[in-house]
mmCIF file of C-alpha atoms in Angstrom:
data_model
loop_
_atom_site.group_PDB
_atom_site.id
_atom_site.type_symbol
_atom_site.label_atom_id
_atom_site.label_comp_id
_atom_site.label_asym_id
_atom_site.label_seq_id
_atom_site.Cartn_x
_atom_site.Cartn_y
_atom_site.Cartn_z
ATOM 1 C CA MET A 13 -0.031 -0.028 -0.246
ATOM 2 C CA MET A 14 2.707 2.273 0.865
ATOM 3 C CA ALA A 15 4.843 1.524 -2.272
ATOM 4 C CA ALA A 16 1.708 2.026 -4.658
ATOM 5 C CA ALA A 17 1.127 5.512 -2.899
ATOM 6 C CA GLN A 18 4.933 6.121 -3.305
ATOM 7 C CA SER A 19 4.516 4.864 -6.875
ATOM 8 C CA THR A 20 1.591 7.589 -7.681
ATOM 9 C CA LEU A 21 3.031 10.964 -6.137
ATOM 10 C CA ASP A 22 6.691 10.387 -7.864
ATOM 11 C CA PRO A 23 5.370 11.320 -11.210
ATOM 12 C CA VAL A 24 3.944 14.334 -9.841
ATOM 13 C CA THR A 25 7.277 15.227 -7.571
ATOM 14 C CA ALA A 26 9.212 14.852 -11.028
ATOM 15 C CA GLU A 27 6.762 16.739 -12.837
ATOM 16 C CA HIS A 28 7.059 19.970 -10.137
ATOM 17 C CA ARG A 29 10.474 19.515 -10.533
ATOM 18 C CA PRO A 30 11.264 20.941 -14.045
ATOM 19 C CA ARG A 31 8.682 23.245 -13.554
ATOM 20 C CA ARG A 32 10.396 24.807 -10.750
ATOM 21 C CA THR A 33 14.056 24.751 -12.675
ATOM 22 C CA LYS A 34 12.317 26.633 -15.492
ATOM 23 C CA THR A 35 10.838 29.029 -13.180
ATOM 24 C CA VAL A 36 14.182 29.715 -11.541
ATOM 25 C CA LEU A 37 16.081 29.534 -14.850
ATOM 26 C CA GLY A 38 13.186 32.329 -16.243
ATOM 27 C CA TRP A 39 13.670 34.706 -13.743
ATOM 28 C CA GLY A 40 17.391 34.564 -13.943
ATOM 29 C CA VAL A 41 17.389 35.344 -17.276
ATOM 30 C CA ILE A 42 15.378 38.453 -16.445
ATOM 31 C CA VAL A 43 17.706 39.657 -13.676
ATOM 32 C CA VAL A 44 20.546 39.010 -16.515
ATOM 33 C CA LEU A 45 18.555 40.947 -19.017
ATOM 34 C CA VAL A 46 17.929 43.926 -16.467
ATOM 35 C CA LEU A 47 21.497 43.883 -15.410
ATOM 36 C CA ILE A 48 22.537 44.432 -18.983
ATOM 37 C CA VAL A 49 20.233 47.302 -19.670
ATOM 38 C CA VAL A 50 21.231 48.916 -16.460
ATOM 39 C CA PHE A 51 24.727 48.270 -17.702
ATOM 40 C CA VAL A 52 24.680 50.089 -20.849
ATOM 41 C CA ALA A 53 22.513 52.911 -19.657
ATOM 42 C CA ILE A 54 25.563 53.722 -17.412
ATOM 43 C CA ARG A 55 27.652 53.492 -20.089
ATOM 44 C CA VAL A 56 25.902 55.568 -22.411
ATOM 45 C CA THR A 57 25.364 58.384 -20.262
ATOM 46 C CA ALA A 58 28.727 58.178 -18.931
ATOM 47 C CA THR A 59 30.490 58.308 -22.320
ATOM 48 C CA PRO A 60 31.326 61.847 -23.008
ATOM 49 C CA PRO A 61 30.979 63.229 -26.558
ATOM 50 C CA GLY A 62 33.330 63.552 -29.164
ATOM 51 C CA GLU A 63 36.769 64.079 -27.867
ATOM 52 C CA HIS A 64 37.320 66.764 -30.326
ATOM 53 C CA GLY A 65 34.985 69.508 -31.484
ATOM 54 C CA ALA A 66 34.678 71.489 -34.573
ATOM 55 C CA LEU A 67 37.549 73.296 -36.343
ATOM 56 C CA ASP A 68 39.659 70.793 -33.863
ATOM 57 C CA PRO A 69 43.349 70.474 -35.865
ATOM 58 C CA GLU A 70 43.605 66.809 -34.693
ATOM 59 C CA GLY A 71 39.211 65.821 -35.494
ATOM 60 C CA ARG A 72 39.334 63.605 -38.187
ATOM 61 C CA ASP A 73 35.044 63.773 -38.656
ATOM 62 C CA ASP A 74 33.477 66.320 -40.950
ATOM 63 C CA SER A 75 33.708 69.172 -38.360
ATOM 64 C CA GLY A 76 37.540 68.828 -37.777
ATOM 65 C CA THR A 77 40.191 70.256 -39.445
ATOM 66 C CA LEU A 78 42.732 67.587 -39.229
ATOM 67 C CA ALA A 79 42.772 67.766 -43.494
ATOM 68 C CA LEU A 80 44.034 71.569 -43.135
ATOM 69 C CA ALA A 81 46.697 70.891 -40.455
ATOM 70 C CA GLU A 82 48.290 67.864 -42.564
ATOM 71 C CA ILE A 83 48.341 70.018 -45.567
ATOM 72 C CA LEU A 84 50.340 72.598 -43.367
ATOM 73 C CA ARG A 85 52.834 70.157 -42.728
ATOM 74 C CA ASP A 86 53.171 68.888 -45.917
ATOM 75 C CA GLN A 87 54.077 72.603 -47.391
ATOM 76 C CA GLY A 88 56.566 72.785 -44.810
ATOM 77 C CA VAL A 89 54.564 74.643 -41.965
ATOM 78 C CA GLU A 90 55.251 73.102 -38.430
ATOM 79 C CA VAL A 91 51.880 72.729 -36.391
ATOM 80 C CA ASP A 92 52.105 72.965 -32.774
ATOM 81 C CA VAL A 93 48.690 71.813 -31.258
ATOM 82 C CA ARG A 94 48.104 73.478 -27.907
ATOM 83 C CA ARG A 95 44.932 72.878 -25.872
ATOM 84 C CA SER A 96 46.612 75.291 -23.062
ATOM 85 C CA ARG A 97 46.634 79.454 -23.357
ATOM 86 C CA VAL A 98 49.678 79.140 -21.167
ATOM 87 C CA GLU A 99 51.627 76.736 -22.736
ATOM 88 C CA ALA A 100 50.205 78.280 -26.508
ATOM 89 C CA ARG A 101 51.349 81.983 -25.207
ATOM 90 C CA ALA A 102 54.786 80.543 -24.710
ATOM 91 C CA ALA A 103 54.634 78.330 -27.480
ATOM 92 C CA ILE A 104 54.336 81.865 -29.800
ATOM 93 C CA ASP A 105 57.970 83.328 -31.151
ATOM 94 C CA GLU A 106 58.994 85.865 -34.088
ATOM 95 C CA GLY A 107 57.770 84.004 -36.875
ATOM 96 C CA THR A 108 55.038 82.494 -35.716
ATOM 97 C CA THR A 109 51.274 82.461 -36.713
ATOM 98 C CA LEU A 110 48.839 81.968 -33.955
ATOM 99 C CA VAL A 111 45.588 80.250 -34.908
ATOM 100 C CA MET A 112 42.327 79.850 -32.980
ATOM 101 C CA SER A 113 38.682 79.198 -33.082
ATOM 102 C CA ASN A 114 36.235 81.596 -31.229
ATOM 103 C CA PRO A 115 37.928 81.893 -27.736
ATOM 104 C CA TYR A 116 34.418 81.892 -26.096
ATOM 105 C CA THR A 117 35.943 80.388 -22.632
ATOM 106 C CA LEU A 118 38.445 83.143 -22.353
ATOM 107 C CA THR A 119 38.193 86.829 -21.124
ATOM 108 C CA ASP A 120 39.193 89.751 -22.850
ATOM 109 C CA GLU A 121 42.139 90.158 -20.925
ATOM 110 C CA ALA A 122 42.942 86.566 -21.198
ATOM 111 C CA LEU A 123 42.527 86.861 -25.361
ATOM 112 C CA GLU A 124 44.747 90.082 -25.174
ATOM 113 C CA THR A 125 47.980 88.263 -22.809
ATOM 114 C CA LEU A 126 47.396 85.087 -25.589
ATOM 115 C CA MET A 127 47.692 87.499 -28.696
ATOM 116 C CA GLU A 128 50.507 89.918 -27.355
ATOM 117 C CA PRO A 129 53.730 88.393 -28.463
ATOM 118 C CA ALA A 130 52.001 86.744 -31.762
ATOM 119 C CA ASP A 131 52.877 89.078 -35.022
ATOM 120 C CA ARG A 132 50.113 87.412 -36.825
ATOM 121 C CA VAL A 133 46.510 85.972 -35.295
ATOM 122 C CA VAL A 134 43.979 84.037 -37.108
ATOM 123 C CA PHE A 135 40.395 83.741 -36.068
ATOM 124 C CA LEU A 136 38.680 80.865 -37.535
ATOM 125 C CA SER A 137 35.298 81.362 -36.239
ATOM 126 C CA THR A 138 34.117 84.356 -34.659
ATOM 127 C CA SER A 139 31.108 85.900 -32.648
ATOM 128 C CA THR A 140 29.453 89.343 -31.853
ATOM 129 C CA HIS A 141 31.248 89.582 -28.871
ATOM 130 C CA LEU A 142 35.324 88.745 -30.399
ATOM 131 C CA LEU A 143 33.869 91.487 -33.373
ATOM 132 C CA ASN A 144 33.556 94.770 -30.248
ATOM 133 C CA ALA A 145 36.256 93.263 -28.199
ATOM 134 C CA LEU A 146 38.458 93.338 -31.612
ATOM 135 C CA GLN A 147 36.890 96.257 -32.769
ATOM 136 C CA ILE A 148 37.185 95.109 -36.412
ATOM 137 C CA GLY A 149 34.093 94.869 -37.591
ATOM 138 C CA ALA A 150 30.273 93.975 -37.384
ATOM 139 C CA ASN A 151 27.915 91.040 -38.508
ATOM 140 C CA ALA A 152 26.772 91.877 -42.003
ATOM 141 C CA PRO A 153 23.309 90.079 -43.175
ATOM 142 C CA GLY A 154 23.180 87.926 -46.185
ATOM 143 C CA THR A 155 25.372 85.754 -48.024
ATOM 144 C CA ARG A 156 27.216 85.616 -51.383
ATOM 145 C CA SER A 157 27.606 83.332 -54.365
ATOM 146 C CA ALA A 158 31.536 82.367 -55.274
ATOM 147 C CA VAL A 159 33.855 85.813 -55.335
ATOM 148 C CA ALA A 160 36.817 86.527 -55.673
ATOM 149 C CA ALA A 161 39.283 88.675 -53.079
ATOM 150 C CA ALA A 162 38.854 91.603 -54.714
ATOM 151 C CA CYS A 163 40.816 93.598 -52.569
ATOM 152 C CA ASP A 164 44.817 94.568 -52.086
ATOM 153 C CA VAL A 165 45.945 91.601 -49.880
ATOM 154 C CA PRO A 166 48.667 90.069 -52.221
ATOM 155 C CA GLU A 167 48.409 86.572 -50.314
ATOM 156 C CA PHE A 168 45.094 86.185 -52.075
ATOM 157 C CA ALA A 169 45.758 86.562 -55.433
ATOM 158 C CA ALA A 170 46.190 83.057 -56.077
ATOM 159 C CA VAL A 171 43.182 82.053 -54.052
ATOM 160 C CA GLY A 172 40.495 81.998 -56.839
ATOM 161 C CA THR A 173 36.823 81.962 -55.223
ATOM 162 C CA ILE A 174 35.323 81.208 -52.192
ATOM 163 C CA ARG A 175 31.672 80.899 -51.009
ATOM 164 C CA ALA A 176 31.263 81.769 -47.418
ATOM 165 C CA ASP A 177 28.072 81.778 -45.210
ATOM 166 C CA ARG A 178 28.681 84.555 -42.883
ATOM 167 C CA LEU A 179 29.605 88.138 -43.632
ATOM 168 C CA PHE A 180 31.346 90.683 -41.896
ATOM 169 C CA ALA A 181 30.939 94.613 -42.191
ATOM 170 C CA PRO A 182 34.695 95.696 -41.635
ATOM 171 C CA ALA A 183 35.678 98.785 -39.640
ATOM 172 C CA ALA A 184 37.384 101.719 -40.695
ATOM 173 C CA GLU A 185 40.948 101.234 -42.049
ATOM 174 C CA VAL A 186 40.030 97.513 -41.738
ATOM 175 C CA GLU A 187 40.521 95.210 -45.125
ATOM 176 C CA GLY A 188 37.661 93.407 -46.216
ATOM 177 C CA CYS A 189 38.082 90.299 -48.622
ATOM 178 C CA PHE A 190 35.709 88.394 -51.064
ATOM 179 C CA GLY A 191 32.829 90.792 -51.108
ATOM 180 C CA ASP A 192 32.458 94.567 -50.967
ATOM 181 C CA ALA A 193 32.202 97.592 -48.086
ATOM 182 C CA ASP A 194 28.810 96.270 -47.138
ATOM 183 C CA GLY A 195 30.020 92.574 -46.614
ATOM 184 C CA ALA A 196 33.140 90.622 -46.712
ATOM 185 C CA ALA A 197 34.016 87.148 -45.918
ATOM 186 C CA VAL A 198 37.439 87.813 -44.842
ATOM 187 C CA LEU A 199 38.555 90.977 -42.563
ATOM 188 C CA ILE A 200 42.635 91.985 -42.459
ATOM 189 C CA ASP A 201 43.270 94.347 -39.797
ATOM 190 C CA ASP A 202 46.662 95.432 -39.854
ATOM 191 C CA ARG A 203 46.501 98.786 -38.039
ATOM 192 C CA GLY A 204 48.002 97.944 -34.822
ATOM 193 C CA GLY A 205 51.696 96.471 -36.810
ATOM 194 C CA ASP A 206 50.368 93.061 -36.338
ATOM 195 C CA ARG A 207 47.994 91.447 -38.430
ATOM 196 C CA VAL A 208 44.819 89.910 -37.280
ATOM 197 C CA ALA A 209 42.617 88.183 -39.534
ATOM 198 C CA VAL A 210 38.942 86.810 -39.120
ATOM 199 C CA VAL A 211 36.891 84.328 -41.157
ATOM 200 C CA GLU A 212 34.072 82.275 -40.459
ATOM 201 C CA GLY A 213 35.692 78.969 -41.596
ATOM 202 C CA THR A 214 33.202 76.423 -40.132
ATOM 203 C CA ARG A 215 32.102 75.773 -43.948
ATOM 204 C CA LEU A 216 35.413 76.389 -45.388
ATOM 205 C CA PHE A 217 38.073 75.039 -43.647
ATOM 206 C CA SER A 218 36.554 71.922 -42.289
ATOM 207 C CA ASN A 219 37.087 68.005 -43.732
ATOM 208 C CA ALA A 220 34.143 67.822 -45.651
ATOM 209 C CA ASP A 221 34.431 71.181 -47.276
ATOM 210 C CA LEU A 222 38.136 71.778 -47.524
ATOM 211 C CA ALA A 223 38.024 70.416 -50.899
ATOM 212 C CA GLU A 224 35.569 72.882 -52.357
ATOM 213 C CA ASN A 225 36.368 76.105 -54.663
ATOM 214 C CA GLY A 226 39.128 77.976 -53.653
ATOM 215 C CA ASN A 227 38.958 76.893 -49.861
ATOM 216 C CA ALA A 228 42.620 74.912 -49.302
ATOM 217 C CA ALA A 229 44.149 78.197 -51.208
ATOM 218 C CA LEU A 230 42.733 80.299 -48.806
ATOM 219 C CA ALA A 231 43.651 78.576 -45.763
ATOM 220 C CA LEU A 232 47.036 77.960 -46.827
ATOM 221 C CA ALA A 233 47.026 82.206 -47.588
ATOM 222 C CA LEU A 234 46.191 82.753 -43.986
ATOM 223 C CA LEU A 235 47.914 80.015 -41.999
ATOM 224 C CA GLY A 236 50.911 79.482 -44.398
ATOM 225 C CA GLN A 237 52.925 82.577 -44.277
ATOM 226 C CA THR A 238 54.825 81.660 -41.968
ATOM 227 C CA ASP A 239 57.102 78.755 -40.599
ATOM 228 C CA ARG A 240 55.404 77.881 -37.784
ATOM 229 C CA VAL A 241 51.829 77.525 -36.742
ATOM 230 C CA VAL A 242 50.627 77.645 -33.025
ATOM 231 C CA TRP A 243 47.088 76.681 -32.897
ATOM 232 C CA TYR A 244 45.420 76.975 -29.771
ATOM 233 C CA VAL A 245 42.073 74.939 -29.003
ATOM 234 C CA PRO A 246 39.930 76.699 -26.518
ATOM 235 C CA SER A 247 38.167 74.710 -24.149
ATOM 236 C CA LEU A 248 36.104 74.419 -20.789
ATOM 237 C CA GLY A 249 38.593 73.440 -19.112
ATOM 238 C CA ASP A 250 41.226 76.069 -20.121
ATOM 239 C CA SER A 251 38.669 78.692 -19.270
ATOM 240 C CA ASP A 252 39.743 81.561 -17.012
ATOM 241 C CA ILE A 253 36.211 82.787 -16.629
ATOM 242 C CA GLU A 254 34.633 82.321 -13.239
ATOM 243 C CA GLY A 255 31.072 81.980 -12.554
ATOM 244 C CA LYS A 256 28.545 81.450 -10.045
ATOM 245 C CA SER A 257 27.506 77.526 -9.903
ATOM 246 C CA ILE A 258 24.107 76.734 -10.591
ATOM 247 C CA ASP A 259 21.979 75.043 -8.129
ATOM 248 C CA THR A 260 20.591 72.019 -9.179
ATOM 249 C CA LEU A 261 18.135 69.346 -8.384
ATOM 250 C CA GLY A 262 20.928 67.371 -6.951
ATOM 251 C CA SER A 263 22.380 70.296 -4.817
ATOM 252 C CA LEU A 264 19.214 71.464 -3.579
ATOM 253 C CA THR A 265 17.616 67.830 -2.522
ATOM 254 C CA PRO A 266 19.064 66.164 0.621
ATOM 255 C CA PRO A 267 21.546 63.438 1.252
ATOM 256 C CA TRP A 268 19.063 60.523 2.310
ATOM 257 C CA VAL A 269 17.084 61.329 -1.041
ATOM 258 C CA THR A 270 19.057 58.794 -2.953
ATOM 259 C CA PRO A 271 19.481 56.009 -0.614
ATOM 260 C CA ALA A 272 15.804 56.158 -0.240
ATOM 261 C CA ILE A 273 15.192 56.232 -3.556
ATOM 262 C CA LEU A 274 17.489 53.201 -4.275
ATOM 263 C CA LEU A 275 15.704 51.369 -1.519
ATOM 264 C CA LEU A 276 12.295 51.535 -2.803
ATOM 265 C CA LEU A 277 13.632 50.560 -6.292
ATOM 266 C CA LEU A 278 15.149 47.280 -4.500
ATOM 267 C CA ALA A 279 12.097 46.928 -2.863
ATOM 268 C CA GLY A 280 9.512 46.956 -5.866
ATOM 269 C CA VAL A 281 11.959 44.736 -7.775
ATOM 270 C CA ALA A 282 12.030 42.026 -4.480
ATOM 271 C CA ALA A 283 8.171 42.169 -4.299
ATOM 272 C CA SER A 284 7.588 41.865 -7.804
ATOM 273 C CA ILE A 285 9.916 38.395 -7.895
ATOM 274 C CA TRP A 286 8.451 37.516 -4.630
ATOM 275 C CA ARG A 287 4.706 38.071 -5.655
ATOM 276 C CA GLY A 288 5.504 36.642 -9.495
ATOM 277 C CA GLN A 289 6.805 33.261 -8.162
ATOM 278 C CA ARG A 290 3.441 32.498 -6.515
ATOM 279 C CA PHE A 291 1.653 32.531 -9.661
ATOM 280 C CA GLY A 292 1.756 29.329 -11.838
ATOM 281 C CA PRO A 293 1.845 28.647 -15.438
ATOM 282 C CA LEU A 294 -0.702 29.780 -18.252
ATOM 283 C CA VAL A 295 -3.860 27.169 -18.608
ATOM 284 C CA ALA A 296 -5.128 27.098 -21.552
ATOM 285 C CA GLU A 297 -9.077 27.041 -20.956
ATOM 286 C CA THR A 298 -11.917 26.494 -23.110
ATOM 287 C CA LEU A 299 -14.506 29.130 -23.705
ATOM 288 C CA PRO A 300 -17.963 28.564 -22.528
ATOM 289 C CA VAL A 301 -19.530 30.596 -25.386
ATOM 290 C CA THR A 302 -18.927 30.420 -29.216
ATOM 291 C CA VAL A 303 -19.773 33.279 -30.632
ATOM 292 C CA ARG A 304 -19.766 32.771 -34.588
ATOM 293 C CA ALA A 305 -18.649 35.207 -37.304
ATOM 294 C CA SER A 306 -22.322 35.227 -38.972
ATOM 295 C CA GLU A 307 -24.181 35.518 -35.639
ATOM 296 C CA THR A 308 -21.675 38.825 -35.342
ATOM 297 C CA MET A 309 -22.125 40.311 -38.798
ATOM 298 C CA HIS A 310 -25.867 39.932 -38.433
ATOM 299 C CA GLY A 311 -25.962 41.585 -35.309
ATOM 300 C CA ARG A 312 -23.932 44.593 -36.327
ATOM 301 C CA ALA A 313 -26.281 44.783 -39.312
ATOM 302 C CA ARG A 314 -29.436 44.896 -36.990
ATOM 303 C CA LEU A 315 -27.655 47.794 -35.209
ATOM 304 C CA THR A 316 -26.968 49.191 -37.982
ATOM 305 C CA ALA A 317 -30.753 49.064 -39.349
ATOM 306 C CA ARG A 318 -31.899 50.121 -35.840
ATOM 307 C CA ALA A 319 -29.936 53.390 -36.043
ATOM 308 C CA ALA A 320 -30.655 54.545 -39.642
ATOM 309 C CA ASP A 321 -26.874 54.837 -40.263
ATOM 310 C CA ALA A 322 -27.322 54.696 -43.995
ATOM 311 C CA ALA A 323 -23.742 56.292 -44.700
ATOM 312 C CA HIS A 324 -21.897 53.416 -42.180
ATOM 313 C CA ALA A 325 -23.584 50.760 -43.673
ATOM 314 C CA ALA A 326 -22.310 51.927 -47.019
ATOM 315 C CA GLU A 327 -18.644 52.812 -45.858
ATOM 316 C CA ALA A 328 -18.895 49.018 -44.777
ATOM 317 C CA LEU A 329 -20.071 47.917 -48.393
ATOM 318 C CA ARG A 330 -17.369 49.989 -50.159
ATOM 319 C CA ASP A 331 -14.506 48.633 -47.859
ATOM 320 C CA GLY A 332 -15.410 44.934 -48.342
ATOM 321 C CA ALA A 333 -15.898 45.371 -51.768
ATOM 322 C CA GLN A 334 -12.817 47.259 -52.155
ATOM 323 C CA ARG A 335 -10.856 44.556 -50.551
ATOM 324 C CA ARG A 336 -12.570 41.631 -52.823
ATOM 325 C CA LEU A 337 -11.867 43.369 -56.282
ATOM 326 C CA ALA A 338 -8.511 44.184 -55.078
ATOM 327 C CA ARG A 339 -7.558 40.325 -54.702
ATOM 328 C CA ARG A 340 -9.770 39.535 -57.858
ATOM 329 C CA LEU A 341 -7.401 42.270 -59.619
ATOM 330 C CA GLY A 342 -4.008 41.334 -58.271
ATOM 331 C CA LEU A 343 -3.614 44.327 -56.584
ATOM 332 C CA ALA A 344 -2.225 44.586 -52.592
ATOM 333 C CA ALA A 345 -4.699 44.234 -49.726
ATOM 334 C CA HIS A 346 -4.100 47.970 -48.868
ATOM 335 C CA ALA A 347 -4.785 49.340 -52.406
ATOM 336 C CA GLY A 348 -6.317 52.506 -52.399
ATOM 337 C CA ALA A 349 -9.696 53.542 -53.730
ATOM 338 C CA ASP A 350 -8.359 55.129 -57.133
ATOM 339 C CA GLU A 351 -6.355 52.584 -57.634
ATOM 340 C CA VAL A 352 -9.073 49.616 -57.384
ATOM 341 C CA ALA A 353 -11.022 51.647 -59.902
ATOM 342 C CA ASP A 354 -8.278 52.079 -62.349
ATOM 343 C CA ALA A 355 -7.615 48.434 -62.509
ATOM 344 C CA ALA A 356 -11.130 47.620 -62.955
ATOM 345 C CA ALA A 357 -11.916 50.238 -65.154
ATOM 346 C CA ASP A 358 -8.796 48.474 -67.336
ATOM 347 C CA ARG A 359 -10.236 45.137 -67.075
ATOM 348 C CA LEU A 360 -13.508 45.712 -67.766
ATOM 349 C CA ARG A 361 -12.017 48.073 -70.876
ATOM 350 C CA ILE A 362 -14.238 51.060 -70.020
ATOM 351 C CA PRO A 363 -12.388 54.654 -69.467
ATOM 352 C CA ARG A 364 -10.561 55.053 -66.533
ATOM 353 C CA GLY A 365 -12.344 57.632 -64.009
ATOM 354 C CA THR A 366 -15.844 55.495 -64.394
ATOM 355 C CA LEU A 367 -15.713 53.731 -61.353
ATOM 356 C CA GLN A 368 -14.003 56.377 -59.087
ATOM 357 C CA THR A 369 -17.805 57.846 -58.030
ATOM 358 C CA LEU A 370 -19.287 54.377 -57.266
ATOM 359 C CA LEU A 371 -15.880 53.031 -54.513
ATOM 360 C CA ALA A 372 -15.012 56.716 -53.235
ATOM 361 C CA GLY A 373 -17.439 59.288 -54.306
ATOM 362 C CA PRO A 374 -20.137 60.558 -51.512
ATOM 363 C CA LEU A 375 -21.850 58.127 -49.349
ATOM 364 C CA PRO A 376 -25.924 57.851 -49.339
ATOM 365 C CA THR A 377 -28.060 59.098 -46.713
ATOM 366 C CA ASP A 378 -31.241 56.862 -47.015
ATOM 367 C CA ASP A 379 -31.794 53.930 -47.589
ATOM 368 C CA ALA A 380 -33.359 53.779 -51.221
ATOM 369 C CA SER A 381 -29.828 55.177 -52.035
ATOM 370 C CA LEU A 382 -27.885 52.660 -50.034
ATOM 371 C CA VAL A 383 -29.636 49.798 -52.293
ATOM 372 C CA ASP A 384 -28.679 51.503 -55.100
ATOM 373 C CA LEU A 385 -25.276 51.668 -53.941
ATOM 374 C CA ALA A 386 -25.206 47.855 -52.998
ATOM 375 C CA ARG A 387 -26.554 46.541 -56.316
ATOM 376 C CA ARG A 388 -24.059 48.671 -58.037
ATOM 377 C CA LEU A 389 -20.995 47.049 -56.189
ATOM 378 C CA ASP A 390 -22.666 43.513 -56.804
ATOM 379 C CA GLU A 391 -22.935 44.398 -60.317
ATOM 380 C CA LEU A 392 -19.074 45.558 -60.151
ATOM 381 C CA GLU A 393 -17.872 42.228 -58.721
ATOM 382 C CA ALA A 394 -19.930 40.386 -60.958
ATOM 383 C CA ALA A 395 -18.404 41.669 -64.069
ATOM 384 C CA VAL A 396 -15.065 41.666 -62.682
ATOM 385 C CA GLU A 397 -15.414 37.973 -61.924
ATOM 386 C CA THR A 398 -16.731 37.277 -64.968
ATOM 387 C CA SER A 399 -13.968 39.082 -66.950
ATOM 388 C CA ALA A 400 -11.560 37.551 -65.164
ATOM 389 C CA ARG A 401 -12.851 33.768 -66.158
ATOM 390 C CA ARG A 402 -13.251 34.972 -70.165
ATOM 391 C CA PRO A 403 -10.649 33.591 -71.956
ATOM 392 C CA THR A 404 -8.019 35.957 -74.316
ATOM 393 C CA THR A 405 -8.674 35.639 -77.724
ATOM 394 C CA HIS A 406 -5.374 36.967 -79.394
ATOM 395 C CA PRO A 407 -5.708 38.875 -82.976
ATOM 396 C CA THR A 408 -4.003 36.392 -84.724
ATOM 397 C CA GLU A 409 -6.360 33.440 -83.524
ATOM 398 C CA ALA A 410 -9.246 36.225 -84.373
ATOM 399 C CA GLU A 411 -8.093 36.392 -88.478
ATOM 400 C CA GLY A 412 -7.838 32.681 -88.687
ATOM 401 C CA THR A 413 -11.248 32.078 -87.558
ATOM 402 C CA THR A 414 -12.666 34.811 -89.553
#
């Protein structure tokens, strides 16, 4: 008796063990996937943006200027890239050109100190504040098509034409090149004995645009006049601007808030696992009532008739007829009414545009118009079906018959 009972319980125990194992494995897979997603999210949020920004002489992307730096080196010009203003100023000596993009991270005093030992300074991008600080000009509206230098600067004689997307109005005694007195792409200031050049080179000297028009020649004319170039790259880490830190949500909240949130999240995960283990596998259960499709159709028809909604009924008739016609005509199931009407007209050999009103025209508003629409749709389907079964007679066979 005991052996018989043991034999009847063993299969049940053996059946429950695989289920429990599958449940544990399933939850283990879910936990691993959650950990992977969290790890990827942390890596993505912690990954800084591109190491090199626009007009960076070491940037290899489309906005960088590595190609320009390499061209200068091929021409025998030494390119010394500096990311510290102190190191850049110390590297400047006689016969050196100082090159930089808009130094938005420096104060006016720091910029003046950096420019002081340089005989030539070239700004590859600028801002309204920089133009005012240099007193070299102002922004000018509009853009110009490809133009030549049209100025007295000898270095620009062989540049050719450039097409700039930003113009400047030169100040008094400042030379404006590649434009006119109302707006020029390049400003040359020789008033203090040292030359200062300003140009918006984002669309001229980047890796993606350097080969267009005379962009490369203009870059060599600006940067290749000395044997050595000190290229300073401004950055927020090298800024001398002292600003007040802005209060953030993290700085305003008490220090215990973050641990409390993490504890609540862990408690929620633990509760989900605990409650989730109490549910067994899904069981397929046969519904007590089976509703036939025909009964559903008749029920919807009775509701439509009771509401006297002829337009809704007509729209349903059109949709069904359009789908059936599309299938018989070899069209896609989602073909539009115009496409189905044209294909049906071609099949029936009647002018195109004849069936558009039937399939996509105004909906009927009364029962008589609804009945007429249903009759015409049925006739159209019957005609298409008949034409599909009709054998095709070739011209040669017709001639032989006659």
